[in-house]
Short mmCIF file of C-alpha atoms in Angstrom, two decimals:
data_model
loop_
_atom_site.label_atom_id
_atom_site.label_comp_id
_atom_site.label_asym_id
_atom_site.label_seq_id
_atom_site.Cartn_x
_atom_site.Cartn_y
_atom_site.Cartn_z
CA UNK A 1 -34.77 44.79 14.40
CA UNK A 2 -31.41 45.43 12.73
CA UNK A 3 -31.14 45.47 8.65
CA UNK A 4 -29.59 42.22 7.86
CA UNK A 5 -28.47 43.75 4.51
CA UNK A 6 -26.82 46.64 6.11
CA UNK A 7 -23.55 46.94 5.42
CA UNK A 8 -20.49 45.99 7.69
CA UNK A 9 -20.07 48.42 10.44
CA UNK A 10 -17.02 50.14 10.76
CA UNK A 11 -15.46 47.98 13.63
CA UNK A 12 -15.66 44.91 11.47
CA UNK A 13 -11.98 42.92 11.27
CA UNK A 14 -11.37 41.65 7.87
CA UNK A 15 -7.99 40.95 8.84
CA UNK A 16 -8.93 38.76 11.79
CA UNK A 17 -11.53 36.89 9.68
CA UNK A 18 -8.30 35.97 7.16
CA UNK A 19 -6.37 34.79 10.28
CA UNK A 20 -9.55 32.99 11.45
CA UNK A 21 -9.82 30.88 8.33
CA UNK A 22 -6.20 29.57 8.65
CA UNK A 23 -6.56 27.48 11.54
CA UNK A 24 -2.69 26.69 12.43
CA UNK A 25 -1.30 23.82 13.93
CA UNK A 26 1.72 23.46 15.51
CA UNK A 27 3.85 20.46 13.92
CA UNK A 28 6.58 20.83 15.94
CA UNK A 29 9.26 23.06 18.06
CA UNK A 30 12.80 22.83 18.85
CA UNK A 31 15.32 24.93 21.23
CA UNK A 32 18.40 25.24 19.29
CA UNK A 33 21.88 26.01 21.02
CA UNK A 34 24.31 27.23 18.48
CA UNK A 35 28.02 28.23 18.84
CA UNK A 36 30.17 29.88 15.89
CA UNK A 37 31.00 28.66 13.56
CA UNK A 38 28.08 26.76 12.24
CA UNK A 39 25.71 25.86 9.90
CA UNK A 40 22.64 23.60 8.57
CA UNK A 41 20.02 22.92 6.11
CA UNK A 42 16.52 22.56 6.72
CA UNK A 43 14.44 20.40 4.57
CA UNK A 44 11.23 21.76 2.47
CA UNK A 45 8.02 21.00 3.98
CA UNK A 46 5.08 21.55 1.68
CA UNK A 47 2.28 23.17 3.25
CA UNK A 48 4.15 24.68 6.64
CA UNK A 49 5.43 27.70 7.76
CA UNK A 50 8.52 27.63 9.09
CA UNK A 51 9.58 30.17 12.20
CA UNK A 52 12.93 31.27 13.72
CA UNK A 53 13.17 33.64 16.99
CA UNK A 54 17.01 34.80 17.93
CA UNK A 55 17.14 34.83 21.37
CA UNK A 56 21.10 35.38 21.71
CA UNK A 57 23.45 36.36 19.13
CA UNK A 58 22.99 36.62 15.31
CA UNK A 59 22.72 34.37 11.93
CA UNK A 60 22.23 34.29 8.46
CA UNK A 61 18.96 32.80 6.91
CA UNK A 62 18.92 31.94 3.27
CA UNK A 63 15.84 30.62 1.54
CA UNK A 64 15.51 29.70 -2.55
CA UNK A 65 14.68 33.12 -4.27
CA UNK A 66 15.49 35.53 -1.56
CA UNK A 67 18.60 37.75 -0.29
CA UNK A 68 19.84 36.41 2.52
CA UNK A 69 19.03 38.17 5.64
CA UNK A 70 20.81 38.27 8.95
CA UNK A 71 18.64 37.69 11.68
CA UNK A 72 19.52 39.71 15.61
CA UNK A 73 18.45 39.50 18.76
CA UNK A 74 14.50 39.12 19.13
CA UNK A 75 13.74 39.41 14.98
CA UNK A 76 11.27 36.73 14.01
CA UNK A 77 11.48 35.21 10.93
CA UNK A 78 8.98 33.35 8.89
CA UNK A 79 9.91 31.19 5.69
CA UNK A 80 5.89 30.87 4.78
CA UNK A 81 6.26 28.56 1.76
CA UNK A 82 7.46 25.56 3.29
CA UNK A 83 10.79 25.98 1.07
CA UNK A 84 14.19 24.26 2.44
CA UNK A 85 16.38 26.96 3.87
CA UNK A 86 19.90 27.74 5.16
CA UNK A 87 20.80 28.93 8.94
CA UNK A 88 24.79 29.89 9.49
CA UNK A 89 26.93 31.99 11.51
CA UNK A 90 28.97 33.37 8.59
CA UNK A 91 27.87 33.80 5.29
CA UNK A 92 30.33 31.09 3.77
CA UNK A 93 29.79 28.54 6.80
CA UNK A 94 29.26 24.88 5.74
CA UNK A 95 25.42 23.53 6.22
CA UNK A 96 25.38 20.24 6.72
CA UNK A 97 21.47 18.63 6.84
CA UNK A 98 19.96 18.24 9.55
CA UNK A 99 19.31 14.85 9.58
CA UNK A 100 23.18 14.77 9.79
CA UNK A 101 22.94 16.31 13.26
CA UNK A 102 22.21 14.52 16.67
CA UNK A 103 19.07 15.80 18.67
CA UNK A 104 17.83 14.96 21.90
CA UNK A 105 14.50 14.37 21.76
CA UNK A 106 12.18 15.13 24.65
CA UNK A 107 8.85 14.25 23.18
CA UNK A 108 7.05 13.58 20.06
CA UNK A 109 6.57 17.36 18.65
CA UNK A 110 9.30 18.62 20.95
CA UNK A 111 13.58 18.79 20.62
CA UNK A 112 16.88 20.21 21.75
CA UNK A 113 19.31 20.89 19.04
CA UNK A 114 22.86 21.52 20.21
CA UNK A 115 25.14 22.14 17.19
CA UNK A 116 28.83 24.30 16.44
CA UNK A 117 32.43 24.91 16.65
CA UNK A 118 32.85 26.18 20.42
CA UNK A 119 33.00 29.52 19.70
CA UNK A 120 30.36 32.47 20.08
CA UNK A 121 26.79 31.54 21.35
CA UNK A 122 23.87 31.87 19.20
CA UNK A 123 19.91 30.61 20.62
CA UNK A 124 17.12 30.40 19.12
CA UNK A 125 13.76 29.07 19.20
CA UNK A 126 12.37 27.09 15.66
CA UNK A 127 10.01 25.17 15.00
CA UNK A 128 7.22 24.90 11.88
CA UNK A 129 3.46 25.30 11.63
CA UNK A 130 0.85 24.25 9.03
CA UNK A 131 -2.66 24.76 8.18
CA UNK A 132 -5.51 22.51 6.38
CA UNK A 133 -7.72 25.13 5.28
CA UNK A 134 -8.33 26.08 1.81
CA UNK A 135 -8.02 29.84 2.61
CA UNK A 136 -3.87 29.32 3.60
CA UNK A 137 -2.91 28.88 -0.28
CA UNK A 138 -4.65 32.57 -0.93
CA UNK A 139 -3.37 34.25 1.92
CA UNK A 140 0.11 32.31 2.03
CA UNK A 141 0.88 33.16 -1.78
CA UNK A 142 1.10 36.97 -1.09
CA UNK A 143 3.83 36.67 1.29
CA UNK A 144 7.48 37.00 0.39
CA UNK A 145 9.82 33.97 0.71
CA UNK A 146 10.97 35.45 4.02
CA UNK A 147 9.04 37.53 6.22
CA UNK A 148 11.24 39.10 9.05
CA UNK A 149 9.73 40.92 12.13
CA UNK A 150 11.76 43.32 14.12
CA UNK A 151 10.30 44.25 17.13
CA UNK A 152 12.54 46.73 17.70
CA UNK A 153 10.45 49.10 15.88
CA UNK A 154 7.31 48.10 18.04
CA UNK A 155 7.85 47.75 21.74
CA UNK A 156 4.75 46.13 21.75
CA UNK A 157 5.47 43.47 19.59
CA UNK A 158 8.55 42.83 21.23
CA UNK A 159 6.70 42.48 24.96
CA UNK A 160 4.30 39.56 23.04
CA UNK A 161 7.47 37.91 21.79
CA UNK A 162 9.31 37.64 25.00
CA UNK A 163 6.29 36.86 27.11
CA UNK A 164 5.59 33.89 24.36
CA UNK A 165 8.67 32.76 24.81
CA UNK A 166 8.88 32.67 28.37
CA UNK A 167 5.94 30.45 28.22
CA UNK A 168 7.20 28.16 26.08
CA UNK A 169 10.32 27.99 27.95
CA UNK A 170 8.61 27.43 30.96
CA UNK A 171 6.68 24.23 29.57
CA UNK A 172 9.47 23.05 27.89
CA UNK A 173 11.60 22.73 31.08
CA UNK A 174 9.02 20.98 32.92
CA UNK A 175 7.15 19.34 30.05
CA UNK A 176 4.34 18.63 32.27
CA UNK A 177 1.14 16.58 31.18
CA UNK A 178 -0.35 18.75 28.31
CA UNK A 179 3.15 20.58 27.84
CA UNK A 180 4.09 19.78 24.14
CA UNK A 181 0.26 20.60 23.39
CA UNK A 182 1.06 24.11 24.91
CA UNK A 183 4.13 24.73 23.47
CA UNK A 184 2.81 24.33 20.07
CA UNK A 185 0.08 26.25 20.38
CA UNK A 186 1.82 29.07 21.49
CA UNK A 187 3.89 28.40 18.39
CA UNK A 188 0.76 29.24 16.53
CA UNK A 189 0.72 32.52 18.04
CA UNK A 190 4.05 33.68 17.26
CA UNK A 191 3.25 32.70 13.76
CA UNK A 192 -0.29 34.38 14.10
CA UNK A 193 1.29 37.79 15.44
CA UNK A 194 3.71 37.90 12.71
CA UNK A 195 1.58 37.28 10.12
CA UNK A 196 -0.76 40.38 11.67
CA UNK A 197 1.67 42.63 11.46
CA UNK A 198 2.84 41.78 7.60
CA UNK A 199 -1.09 42.38 7.17
CA UNK A 200 -1.44 45.74 9.14
CA UNK A 201 1.76 47.00 7.33
CA UNK A 202 2.34 45.33 4.06
CA UNK A 203 1.01 47.22 0.87
CA UNK A 204 0.93 43.48 -0.52
CA UNK A 205 -2.25 42.90 1.64
CA UNK A 206 -4.23 45.67 0.42
CA UNK A 207 -4.69 43.67 -2.92
CA UNK A 208 -6.41 40.83 -4.17
CA UNK A 209 -8.33 38.81 -2.05
CA UNK A 210 -6.79 40.34 0.87
CA UNK A 211 -7.93 43.62 -0.31
CA UNK A 212 -11.01 42.33 -1.05
CA UNK A 213 -11.63 41.43 2.35
CA UNK A 214 -11.13 44.59 3.62
CA UNK A 215 -13.85 46.25 1.15
CA UNK A 216 -16.81 46.77 3.55
CA UNK A 217 -19.36 45.80 0.59
CA UNK A 218 -17.29 42.87 -1.07
CA UNK A 219 -15.89 41.63 2.02
CA UNK A 220 -19.17 41.13 3.79
CA UNK A 221 -20.06 38.98 0.76
CA UNK A 222 -17.29 36.69 0.91
CA UNK A 223 -17.38 36.20 4.65
CA UNK A 224 -21.12 34.89 4.05
CA UNK A 225 -20.24 32.68 1.41
CA UNK A 226 -17.32 31.10 4.33
CA UNK A 227 -19.75 31.10 6.71
CA UNK A 228 -22.58 29.47 5.02
CA UNK A 229 -21.03 27.68 1.76
CA UNK A 230 -24.31 25.64 1.51
CA UNK A 231 -26.28 28.43 1.27
CA UNK A 232 -28.27 28.86 -2.18
CA UNK A 233 -26.21 31.64 -3.43
CA UNK A 234 -26.82 33.50 -6.37
CA UNK A 235 -25.73 36.95 -7.53
CA UNK A 236 -28.92 38.39 -6.71
CA UNK A 237 -28.99 36.93 -2.93
CA UNK A 238 -25.30 37.79 -2.41
CA UNK A 239 -26.05 41.48 -3.71
CA UNK A 240 -29.02 41.74 -1.81
CA UNK A 241 -27.39 40.97 1.24
CA UNK A 242 -24.89 43.83 0.91
CA UNK A 243 -26.85 45.88 -0.16
CA UNK A 244 -25.90 46.70 -3.87
CA UNK A 245 -27.42 46.30 -7.54
CA UNK A 246 -26.82 42.97 -8.85
CA UNK A 247 -24.78 44.44 -11.87
CA UNK A 248 -22.65 46.84 -9.66
CA UNK A 249 -22.02 43.90 -7.13
CA UNK A 250 -20.99 41.56 -9.89
CA UNK A 251 -18.84 43.62 -11.46
CA UNK A 252 -16.93 45.02 -8.29
CA UNK A 253 -17.03 41.41 -7.08
CA UNK A 254 -14.70 40.60 -9.99
CA UNK A 255 -12.49 43.78 -10.09
CA UNK A 256 -11.44 43.16 -6.34
CA UNK A 257 -11.31 39.03 -6.10
CA UNK A 258 -10.68 38.50 -9.75
CA UNK A 259 -13.00 35.73 -10.72
CA UNK A 260 -17.19 36.04 -10.76
CA UNK A 261 -18.71 35.96 -7.78
CA UNK A 262 -20.15 32.41 -8.47
CA UNK A 263 -16.83 30.91 -9.64
CA UNK A 264 -15.41 31.83 -6.13
CA UNK A 265 -18.79 30.22 -4.56
CA UNK A 266 -17.98 26.93 -6.60
CA UNK A 267 -14.23 27.18 -5.95
CA UNK A 268 -14.58 27.42 -2.16
CA UNK A 269 -17.31 24.82 -1.76
CA UNK A 270 -15.06 22.48 -3.75
CA UNK A 271 -11.88 23.65 -1.94
CA UNK A 272 -13.99 22.57 1.33
CA UNK A 273 -15.25 19.32 0.43
CA UNK A 274 -11.45 17.97 -0.80
CA UNK A 275 -10.82 18.58 3.06
CA UNK A 276 -13.74 16.76 4.21
CA UNK A 277 -13.03 14.16 1.58
CA UNK A 278 -8.94 13.74 3.41
CA UNK A 279 -9.96 14.14 6.95
CA UNK A 280 -13.91 13.32 7.75
CA UNK A 281 -13.90 10.36 4.71
CA UNK A 282 -17.23 12.14 3.44
CA UNK A 283 -19.50 10.56 0.50
CA UNK A 284 -20.29 12.18 -2.77
CA UNK A 285 -24.08 12.14 -1.19
CA UNK A 286 -22.93 13.65 1.92
CA UNK A 287 -20.92 16.29 0.06
CA UNK A 288 -23.63 17.72 -2.28
CA UNK A 289 -26.40 17.74 0.51
CA UNK A 290 -24.04 19.64 2.51
CA UNK A 291 -23.08 22.02 -0.22
CA UNK A 292 -26.42 22.66 -1.92
CA UNK A 293 -26.09 20.51 -4.87
CA UNK A 294 -29.35 18.46 -6.21
CA UNK A 295 -27.64 15.68 -7.26
CA UNK A 296 -24.47 13.80 -6.71
CA UNK A 297 -23.79 13.77 -10.41
CA UNK A 298 -24.39 18.11 -10.35
CA UNK A 299 -21.53 17.72 -7.52
CA UNK A 300 -19.12 15.71 -8.97
CA UNK A 301 -19.41 17.76 -12.03
CA UNK A 302 -18.32 20.46 -10.31
CA UNK A 303 -15.43 18.86 -8.01
CA UNK A 304 -14.27 17.45 -11.30
CA UNK A 305 -14.28 20.90 -12.83
CA UNK A 306 -12.58 22.94 -10.01
CA UNK A 307 -9.97 19.97 -8.85
CA UNK A 308 -9.24 18.10 -12.28
CA UNK A 309 -10.78 14.85 -10.90
CA UNK A 310 -13.37 12.97 -9.49
CA UNK A 311 -14.36 12.99 -6.07
CA UNK A 312 -13.51 9.17 -6.16
CA UNK A 313 -10.35 9.54 -8.04
CA UNK A 314 -9.57 12.56 -5.84
CA UNK A 315 -9.85 10.18 -2.68
CA UNK A 316 -7.21 7.61 -3.77
CA UNK A 317 -4.65 10.17 -4.52
CA UNK A 318 -4.62 12.67 -1.85
CA UNK A 319 -1.32 14.33 -2.38
CA UNK A 320 -2.26 15.28 -6.18
CA UNK A 321 -5.57 16.75 -4.35
CA UNK A 322 -4.16 18.42 -2.09
CA UNK A 323 -1.56 20.21 -4.02
CA UNK A 324 -4.46 21.63 -6.80
CA UNK A 325 -6.87 22.56 -3.50
CA UNK A 326 -3.92 24.48 -1.66
CA UNK A 327 -4.38 22.05 1.49
CA UNK A 328 -1.93 20.51 2.82
CA UNK A 329 -1.17 16.64 3.19
CA UNK A 330 2.46 16.54 4.41
CA UNK A 331 2.65 14.74 7.50
CA UNK A 332 5.49 15.29 9.73
CA UNK A 333 7.05 12.09 10.44
CA UNK A 334 8.86 12.68 13.79
CA UNK A 335 10.26 15.72 15.21
CA UNK A 336 13.58 14.35 15.30
CA UNK A 337 13.79 13.93 11.40
CA UNK A 338 14.00 17.70 11.08
CA UNK A 339 13.69 20.77 12.97
CA UNK A 340 15.72 24.04 13.17
#
């Protein structure tokens, strides 16, 4: 039988581990047909990742705290922190709020936007995805304010962007049963592909939590905690799975992750508990049992220590709770309320 304590094999995929945890969900999709001069301002959506793909022409993208970016054909841009931002044909073009523009709503999560002064044509595919998983905050915190992927530097990526957009267009034209679901899933694919390119190439993805995931020893320990959060983990039991000495494991974990192993275990459990409180209506007793606490009181103390309020109070103030845990409570009221 294989040794369960053996280190991760070289074929392990720590980047895939991080992306899998995101559990992205498409919020809405918009096909935008602009003519110069044009401009618009998109609202902030906390916990969402905006994306914009230029399929014809070019435009400028501005976001707070970032340098203006000129987007050209087939470039994929992410605005990953949910902040409001502007799209325009020229740097000085007026940018009215998206709420002031008329849109053709074709479904609950899909619409067409036509806007501009009648000049040069600029076509875009835009939308937003969201994630409720506690891993989201750790990953997104490392991303720049604007992330632009230029497929021209990688022909294979250009092919998958074009292929994905073609599939989205086919579904959008027909809107057959389930079409909106297909479109939003394809939106998720676009975002995951952009994140994967960033994870593979950006030095920032080799530090902190993501750097720890890449480590063949500490990465295995983190993965075990993620997969079995309710197991009775100790520093010794985690070290034994690697295998490493207890002292060496404890020091290496703290160095790479930025907090002690058992602190990470507790924080991860409480983040998952916060999601269960919101989405499942789970009771304190259920959560205490799920995450290996001997009593409701012990669980409640740990929850308050990490989240800042007891489970009962947190359940009544979910938006504040979600802000603290890094998960998402924002629901998009209507795709006709904002899109880009």
